[in-house]
Coordinates of C-alpha atoms and ligand atoms in Angstrom, one line a residue:
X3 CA 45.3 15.2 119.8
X4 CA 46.2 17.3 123.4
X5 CA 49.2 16.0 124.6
X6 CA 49.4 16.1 128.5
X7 CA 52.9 17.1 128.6
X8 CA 54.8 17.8 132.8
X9 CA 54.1 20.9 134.4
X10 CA 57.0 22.4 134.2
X11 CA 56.8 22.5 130.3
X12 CA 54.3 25.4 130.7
X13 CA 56.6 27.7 132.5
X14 CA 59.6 27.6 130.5
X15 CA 59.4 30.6 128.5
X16 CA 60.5 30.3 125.2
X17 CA 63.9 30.9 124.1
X18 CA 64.1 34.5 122.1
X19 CA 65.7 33.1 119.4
X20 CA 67.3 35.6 116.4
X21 CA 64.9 35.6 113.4
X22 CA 65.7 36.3 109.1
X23 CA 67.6 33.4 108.6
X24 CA 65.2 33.2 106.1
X25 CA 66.3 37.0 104.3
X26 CA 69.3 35.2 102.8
X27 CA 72.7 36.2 101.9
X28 CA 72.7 39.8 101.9
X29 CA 71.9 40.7 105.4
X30 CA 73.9 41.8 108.2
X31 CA 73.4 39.5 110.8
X32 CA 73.6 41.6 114.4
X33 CA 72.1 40.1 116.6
X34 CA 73.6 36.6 118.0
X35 CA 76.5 38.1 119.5
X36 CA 78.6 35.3 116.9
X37 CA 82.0 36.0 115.2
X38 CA 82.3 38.2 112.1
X39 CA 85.3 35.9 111.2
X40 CA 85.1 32.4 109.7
X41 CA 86.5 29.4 111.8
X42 CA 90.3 29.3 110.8
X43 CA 91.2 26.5 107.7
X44 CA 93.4 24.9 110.3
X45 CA 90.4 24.5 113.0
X46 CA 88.2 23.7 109.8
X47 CA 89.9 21.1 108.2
X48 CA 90.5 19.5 111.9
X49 CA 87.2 19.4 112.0
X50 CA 86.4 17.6 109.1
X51 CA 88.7 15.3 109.5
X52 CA 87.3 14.1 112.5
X53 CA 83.8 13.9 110.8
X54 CA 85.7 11.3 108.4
X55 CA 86.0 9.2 111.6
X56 CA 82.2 9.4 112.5
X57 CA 81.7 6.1 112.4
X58 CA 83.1 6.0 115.8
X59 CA 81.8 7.3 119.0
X60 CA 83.5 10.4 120.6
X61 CA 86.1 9.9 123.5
X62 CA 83.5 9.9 126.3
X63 CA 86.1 11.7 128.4
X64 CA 86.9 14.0 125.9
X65 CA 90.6 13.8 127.1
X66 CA 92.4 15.5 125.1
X67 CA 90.0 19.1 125.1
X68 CA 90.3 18.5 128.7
X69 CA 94.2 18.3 128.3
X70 CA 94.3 21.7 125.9
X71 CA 91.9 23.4 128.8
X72 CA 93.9 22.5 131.2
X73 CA 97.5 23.6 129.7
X74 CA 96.2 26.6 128.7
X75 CA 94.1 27.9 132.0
X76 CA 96.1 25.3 134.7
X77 CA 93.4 24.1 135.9
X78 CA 93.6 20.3 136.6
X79 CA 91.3 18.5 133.9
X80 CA 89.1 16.9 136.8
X81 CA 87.8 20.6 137.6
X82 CA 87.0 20.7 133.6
X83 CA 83.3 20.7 132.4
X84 CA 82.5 20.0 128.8
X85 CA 79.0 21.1 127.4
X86 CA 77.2 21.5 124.0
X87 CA 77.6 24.6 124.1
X88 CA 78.0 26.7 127.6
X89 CA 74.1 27.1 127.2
X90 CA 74.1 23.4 128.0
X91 CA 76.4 23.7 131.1
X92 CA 74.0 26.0 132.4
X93 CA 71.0 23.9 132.0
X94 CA 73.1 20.8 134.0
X95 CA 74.5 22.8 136.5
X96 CA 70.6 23.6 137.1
X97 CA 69.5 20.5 136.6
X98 CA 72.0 19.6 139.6
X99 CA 71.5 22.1 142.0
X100 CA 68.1 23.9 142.0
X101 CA 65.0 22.1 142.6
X102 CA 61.8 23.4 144.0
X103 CA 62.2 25.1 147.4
X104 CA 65.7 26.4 146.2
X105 CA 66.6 29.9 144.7
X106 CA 68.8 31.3 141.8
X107 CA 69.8 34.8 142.1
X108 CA 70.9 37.2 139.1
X109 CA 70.7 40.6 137.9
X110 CA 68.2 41.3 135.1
X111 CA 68.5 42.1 132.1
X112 CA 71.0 39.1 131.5
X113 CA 71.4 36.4 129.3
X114 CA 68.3 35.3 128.6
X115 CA 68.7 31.5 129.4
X116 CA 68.7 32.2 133.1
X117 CA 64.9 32.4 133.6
X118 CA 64.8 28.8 132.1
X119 CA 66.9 27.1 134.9
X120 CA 64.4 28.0 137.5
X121 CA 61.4 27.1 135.1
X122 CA 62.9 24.1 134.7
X123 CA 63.8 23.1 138.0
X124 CA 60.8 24.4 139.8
X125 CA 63.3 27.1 141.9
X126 CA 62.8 30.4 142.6
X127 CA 64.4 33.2 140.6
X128 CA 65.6 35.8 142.0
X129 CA 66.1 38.8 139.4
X130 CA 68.2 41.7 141.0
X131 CA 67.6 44.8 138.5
X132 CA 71.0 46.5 137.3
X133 CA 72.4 49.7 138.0
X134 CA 71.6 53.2 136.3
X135 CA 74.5 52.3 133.9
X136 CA 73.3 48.9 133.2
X137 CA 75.7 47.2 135.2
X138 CA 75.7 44.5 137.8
X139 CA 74.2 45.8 141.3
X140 CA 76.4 43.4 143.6
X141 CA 75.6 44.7 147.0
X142 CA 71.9 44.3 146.2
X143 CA 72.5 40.4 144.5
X144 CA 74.8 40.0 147.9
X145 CA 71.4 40.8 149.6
X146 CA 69.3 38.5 148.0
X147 CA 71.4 35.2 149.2
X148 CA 69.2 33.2 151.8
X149 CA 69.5 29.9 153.5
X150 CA 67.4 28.7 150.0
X151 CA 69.8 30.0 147.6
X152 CA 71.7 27.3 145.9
X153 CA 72.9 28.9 142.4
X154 CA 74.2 32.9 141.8
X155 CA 74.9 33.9 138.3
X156 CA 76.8 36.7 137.3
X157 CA 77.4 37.8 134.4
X158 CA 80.3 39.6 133.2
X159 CA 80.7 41.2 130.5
X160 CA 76.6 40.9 131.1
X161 CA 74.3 39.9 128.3
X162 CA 72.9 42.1 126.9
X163 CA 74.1 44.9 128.4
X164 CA 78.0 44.8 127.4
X165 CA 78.9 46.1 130.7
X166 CA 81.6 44.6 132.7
X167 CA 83.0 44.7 136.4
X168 CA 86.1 44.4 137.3
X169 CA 87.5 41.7 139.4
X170 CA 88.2 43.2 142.9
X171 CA 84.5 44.1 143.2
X172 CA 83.2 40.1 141.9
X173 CA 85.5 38.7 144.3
X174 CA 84.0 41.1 147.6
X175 CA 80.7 39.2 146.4
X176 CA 82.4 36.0 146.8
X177 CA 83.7 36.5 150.0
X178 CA 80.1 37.3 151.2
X179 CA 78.5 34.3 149.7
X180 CA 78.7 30.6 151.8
X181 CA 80.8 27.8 150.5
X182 CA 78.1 25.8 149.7
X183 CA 76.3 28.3 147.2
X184 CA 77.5 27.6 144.0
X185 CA 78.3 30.9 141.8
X186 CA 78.8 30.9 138.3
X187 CA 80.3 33.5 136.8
X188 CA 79.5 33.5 133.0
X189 CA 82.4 34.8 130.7
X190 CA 81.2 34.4 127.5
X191 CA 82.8 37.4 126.2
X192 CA 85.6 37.7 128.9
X193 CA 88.2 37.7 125.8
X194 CA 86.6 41.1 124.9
X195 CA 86.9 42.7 128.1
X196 CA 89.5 46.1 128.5
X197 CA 88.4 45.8 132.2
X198 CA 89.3 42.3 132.8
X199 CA 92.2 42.7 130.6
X200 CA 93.0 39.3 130.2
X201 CA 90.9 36.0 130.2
X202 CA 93.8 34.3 132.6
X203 CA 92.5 37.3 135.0
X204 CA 89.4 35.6 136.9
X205 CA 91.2 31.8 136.8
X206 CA 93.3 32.9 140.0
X207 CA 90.2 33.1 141.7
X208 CA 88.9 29.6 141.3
X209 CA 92.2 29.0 143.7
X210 CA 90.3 31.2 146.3
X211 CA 86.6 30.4 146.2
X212 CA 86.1 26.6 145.4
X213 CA 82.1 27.2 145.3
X214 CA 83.1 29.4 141.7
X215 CA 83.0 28.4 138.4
X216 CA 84.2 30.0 135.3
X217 CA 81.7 29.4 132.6
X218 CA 83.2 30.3 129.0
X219 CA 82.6 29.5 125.4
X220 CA 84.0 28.6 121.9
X221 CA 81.3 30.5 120.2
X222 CA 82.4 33.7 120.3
X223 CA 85.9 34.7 119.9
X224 CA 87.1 31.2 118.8
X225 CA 84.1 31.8 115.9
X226 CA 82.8 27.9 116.6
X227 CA 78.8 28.7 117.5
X228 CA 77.5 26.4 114.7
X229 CA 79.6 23.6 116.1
X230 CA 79.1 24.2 120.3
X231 CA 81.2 23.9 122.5
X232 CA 81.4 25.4 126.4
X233 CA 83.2 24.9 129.3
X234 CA 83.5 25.6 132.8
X235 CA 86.2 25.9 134.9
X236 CA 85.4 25.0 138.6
X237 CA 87.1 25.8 142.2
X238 CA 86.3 22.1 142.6
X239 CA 85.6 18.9 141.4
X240 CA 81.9 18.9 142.6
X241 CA 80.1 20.5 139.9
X242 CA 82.1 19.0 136.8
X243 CA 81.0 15.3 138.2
X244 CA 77.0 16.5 139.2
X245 CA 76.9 18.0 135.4
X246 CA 78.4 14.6 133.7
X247 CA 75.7 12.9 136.1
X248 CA 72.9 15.0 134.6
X249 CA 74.0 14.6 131.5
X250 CA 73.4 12.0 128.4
X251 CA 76.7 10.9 127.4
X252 CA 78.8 11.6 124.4
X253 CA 77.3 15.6 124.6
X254 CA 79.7 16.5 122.5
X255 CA 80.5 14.9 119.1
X256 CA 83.3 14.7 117.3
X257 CA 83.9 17.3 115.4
X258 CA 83.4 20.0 117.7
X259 CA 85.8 18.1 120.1
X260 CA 88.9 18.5 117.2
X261 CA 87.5 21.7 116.1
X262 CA 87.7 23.3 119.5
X263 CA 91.4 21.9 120.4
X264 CA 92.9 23.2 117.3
X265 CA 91.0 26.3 117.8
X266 CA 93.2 26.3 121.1
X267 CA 96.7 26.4 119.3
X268 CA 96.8 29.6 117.8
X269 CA 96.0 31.7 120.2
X270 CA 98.0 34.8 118.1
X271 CA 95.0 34.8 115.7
X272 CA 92.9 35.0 118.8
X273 CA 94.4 38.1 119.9
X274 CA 94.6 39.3 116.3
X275 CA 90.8 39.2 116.1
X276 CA 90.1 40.4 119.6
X277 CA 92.1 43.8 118.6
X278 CA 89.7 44.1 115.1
X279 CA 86.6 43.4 116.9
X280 CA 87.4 45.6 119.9
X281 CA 88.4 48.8 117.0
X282 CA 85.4 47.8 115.4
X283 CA 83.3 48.2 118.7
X284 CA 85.0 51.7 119.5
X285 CA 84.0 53.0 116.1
X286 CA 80.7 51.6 116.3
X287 CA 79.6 53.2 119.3
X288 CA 80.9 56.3 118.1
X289 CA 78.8 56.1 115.1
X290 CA 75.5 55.3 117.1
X291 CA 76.8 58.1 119.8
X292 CA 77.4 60.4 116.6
X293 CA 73.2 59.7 115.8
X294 CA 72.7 61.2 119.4
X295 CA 72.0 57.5 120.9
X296 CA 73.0 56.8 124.4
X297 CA 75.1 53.5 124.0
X298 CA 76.3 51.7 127.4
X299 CA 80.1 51.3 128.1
X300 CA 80.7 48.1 125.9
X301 CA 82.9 45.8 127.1
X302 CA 82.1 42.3 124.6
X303 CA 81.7 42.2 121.0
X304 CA 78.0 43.8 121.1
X305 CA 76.7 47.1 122.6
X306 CA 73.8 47.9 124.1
X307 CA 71.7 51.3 122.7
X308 CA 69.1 53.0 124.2
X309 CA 66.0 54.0 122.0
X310 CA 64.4 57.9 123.4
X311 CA 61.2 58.1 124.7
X312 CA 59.4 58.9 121.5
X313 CA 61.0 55.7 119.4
X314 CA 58.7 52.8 118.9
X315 CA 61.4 49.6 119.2
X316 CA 59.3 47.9 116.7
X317 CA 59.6 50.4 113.9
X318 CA 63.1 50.8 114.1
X319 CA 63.5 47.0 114.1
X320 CA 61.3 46.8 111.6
X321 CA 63.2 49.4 109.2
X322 CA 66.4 48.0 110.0
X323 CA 65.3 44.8 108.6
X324 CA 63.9 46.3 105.9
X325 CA 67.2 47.6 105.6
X326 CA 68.8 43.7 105.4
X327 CA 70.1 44.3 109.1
X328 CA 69.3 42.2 112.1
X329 CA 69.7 43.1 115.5
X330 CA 67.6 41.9 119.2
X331 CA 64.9 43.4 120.3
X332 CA 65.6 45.0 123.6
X333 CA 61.7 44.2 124.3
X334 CA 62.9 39.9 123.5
X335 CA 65.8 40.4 125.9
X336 CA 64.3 41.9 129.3
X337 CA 64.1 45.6 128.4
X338 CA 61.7 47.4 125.7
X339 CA 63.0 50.4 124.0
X340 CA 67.1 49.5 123.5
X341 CA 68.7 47.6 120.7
X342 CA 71.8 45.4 121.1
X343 CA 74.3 44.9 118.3
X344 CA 76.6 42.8 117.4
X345 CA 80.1 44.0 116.3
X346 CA 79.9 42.6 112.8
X347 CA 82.6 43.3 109.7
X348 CA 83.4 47.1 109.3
X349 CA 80.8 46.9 105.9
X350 CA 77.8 45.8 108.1
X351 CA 78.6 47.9 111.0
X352 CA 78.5 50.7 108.2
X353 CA 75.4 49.6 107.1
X354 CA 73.8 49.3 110.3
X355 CA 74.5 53.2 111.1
X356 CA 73.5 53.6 107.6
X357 CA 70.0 51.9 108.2
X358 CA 69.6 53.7 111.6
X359 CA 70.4 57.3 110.9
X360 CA 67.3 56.9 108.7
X361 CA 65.2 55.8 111.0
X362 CA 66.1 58.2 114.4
X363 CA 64.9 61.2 114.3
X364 CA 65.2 63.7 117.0
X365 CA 61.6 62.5 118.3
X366 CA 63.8 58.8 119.2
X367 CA 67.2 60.1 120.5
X368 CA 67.6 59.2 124.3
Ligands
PLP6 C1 76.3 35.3 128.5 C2 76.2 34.1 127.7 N1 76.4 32.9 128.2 C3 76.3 31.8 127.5 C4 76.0 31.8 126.2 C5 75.8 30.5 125.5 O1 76.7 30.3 124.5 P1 76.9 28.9 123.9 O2 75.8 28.0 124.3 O3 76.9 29.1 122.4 O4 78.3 28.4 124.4 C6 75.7 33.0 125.6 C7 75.3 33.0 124.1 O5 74.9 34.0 123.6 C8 75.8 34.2 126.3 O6 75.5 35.4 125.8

């Protein structure tokens, strides 16, 4: 039987999902950009216990997360979206502003759910190529915006790259953008960031440039991916009420709901993690610097390595999971012949430049 399925079907590219799930326990997983820690017993047991009361709907307002976002970033709760997941925030806020005729602008390589929201609108993309150091080119994304453009992402730290901007330079963009583009500044890893030095940093902002939204995550520091849950915190109401229109309801069940409020309250722990991860990082990249690979400045809880001209991606990808170590493919994520890792425990960082110093040789060192 051929289905005749709606155009736009056909030019959604398919999501680069991480494979060896199937290699079982022993493997270091690198390459979803997740938590090496476990959700806290506290945010677990929250959890669970609203699972007990499943029976039941969720709040369709999904008060009190909004309440805990809101203490915790001042932003009112009106100018609070929820999603399943941020990934799902993205797809509504495309759903709600790009259509055909319209443009999205962002740089490339970046997360690699961006080239969907055209697809799926029927928009243009836009994809502004990053800088020599695999950083954002603003002046050249400022260039891009026409009369068409409706949506510009940024993305910062940037996926997968691991380079960050700082603040001052985001918000000269913003003042060269109109009111009515939308901007969306993805901060999935914000919490990781020595440049942005705080995740209250880029909220003062929203106060400036109502057209702004934060978009940020509970599955990566706060260690709840399995569960999803995203935000976004908006200049204005606009965007939370076109995404709840675009949306089924009840997006986001129960148990992520409890999950991500209590993951709210202990905000030492956080910190505590952020400090491990962000050693972790420093003496990972000195490890794959110490194997005479060129690794970008890393600013989230992944870095971003460049392969040399002789290295086949493939092989090395292949010997690493030979090696019971996952990582991306630079080729999946916009940009054949780099690897990006994720900061994983100190054993399976160890056992990732274990794995690799086998497989570069001089032939593959950038
Ligand atoms: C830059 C960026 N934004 C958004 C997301 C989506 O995260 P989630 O849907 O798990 O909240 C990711 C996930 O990897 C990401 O890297």
């Amino acid at each position: 039987m051929t289905l005749e399925f709606a155009k736009r079907i056909a030019r959604i590219p398919v999501y680069p999902v991480a494979a060896g799930y199937d290699l079982g326990e022993d493997v270091a997983m690198l390459a979803s950009n997740e938590s090496a820690f476990e959700p806290l017993s506290e945010v677990v047991q929250a959890a669970s216990e609203a699972a007990a009361r499943a029976n039941r709907y969720p709040d369709p307002s999904y008060a009190p997360l909004r309440r805990a976002l809101s203490d915790r970033y001042g932003v009112p709760a009106g100018r609070i979206a929820l999603g399943n997941g941020s990934c799902d925030l993205l797809l509504a806020a495309a759903e709600a502003l790009l259509e055909p005729g319209a443009e999205v602008v962002y740089a490339w390589p970046a997360f690699s759910v961006y080239p969907q929201l055209a697809a799926a609108t029927g928009a243009r993309a836009i994809q502004v190529p990053l800088d020599e150091r695999a950083r954002h080119d603003l002046e050249a994304i400022g260039r891009e915006v026409t009369v068409a453009t409706r949506l510009v992402l940024i993305c910062n730290p940037n996926n997968p790259t691991s380079t960050a901007l700082a603040l001052e330079e985001i918000e000269e963009l913003l003042h060269a953008i109109p009111r009515h583009v939308c901007v969306i500044l993805d901060e999935a890893y914000c919490e990781f960031s020595l440049t942005l030095g705080d995740p209250q940093a880029s909220v003062a902002l929203l106060r400036r440039h109502p057209n702004l939204a934060l978009l940020r995550t509970f599955s990566k520091v706060y260690g709840l991916a399995g569960l999803r849950v995203g935000y976004a915190l908006c200049g204005s109401e606009e965007l939370r009420i076109a995404t709840e229109q675009v949306r089924q309801p009840f997006h986001l069940n129960v148990a992520a709901q409890a999950a991500a409020v209590e993951a709210l309250r202990h905000q030492q722990e956080v910190e505590r993690r952020v400090t491990a991860t962000v050693a972790a990082r420093e003496q990972l990249v000195a490890g794959l610097q110490g194997l005479g690979l060129w690794v970008a400045e890393s600013d989230a809880n992944f870095v971003w390595v460049a392969l040399g001209a002789g290295a086949e991606e493939r092989e090395v990808l292949d010997g690493l999971r030979e090696r019971g170590v996952l990582v991306r493919a630079g080729a999946s994520l916009g940009s054949e012949g780099h690897l990006r890792i994720t900061v994983g425990t100190a054993r399976e960082n160890a056992r990732c430049l274990a794995a690799l110093s086998e497989l570069v040789s001089d032939r593959t060192r950038a």
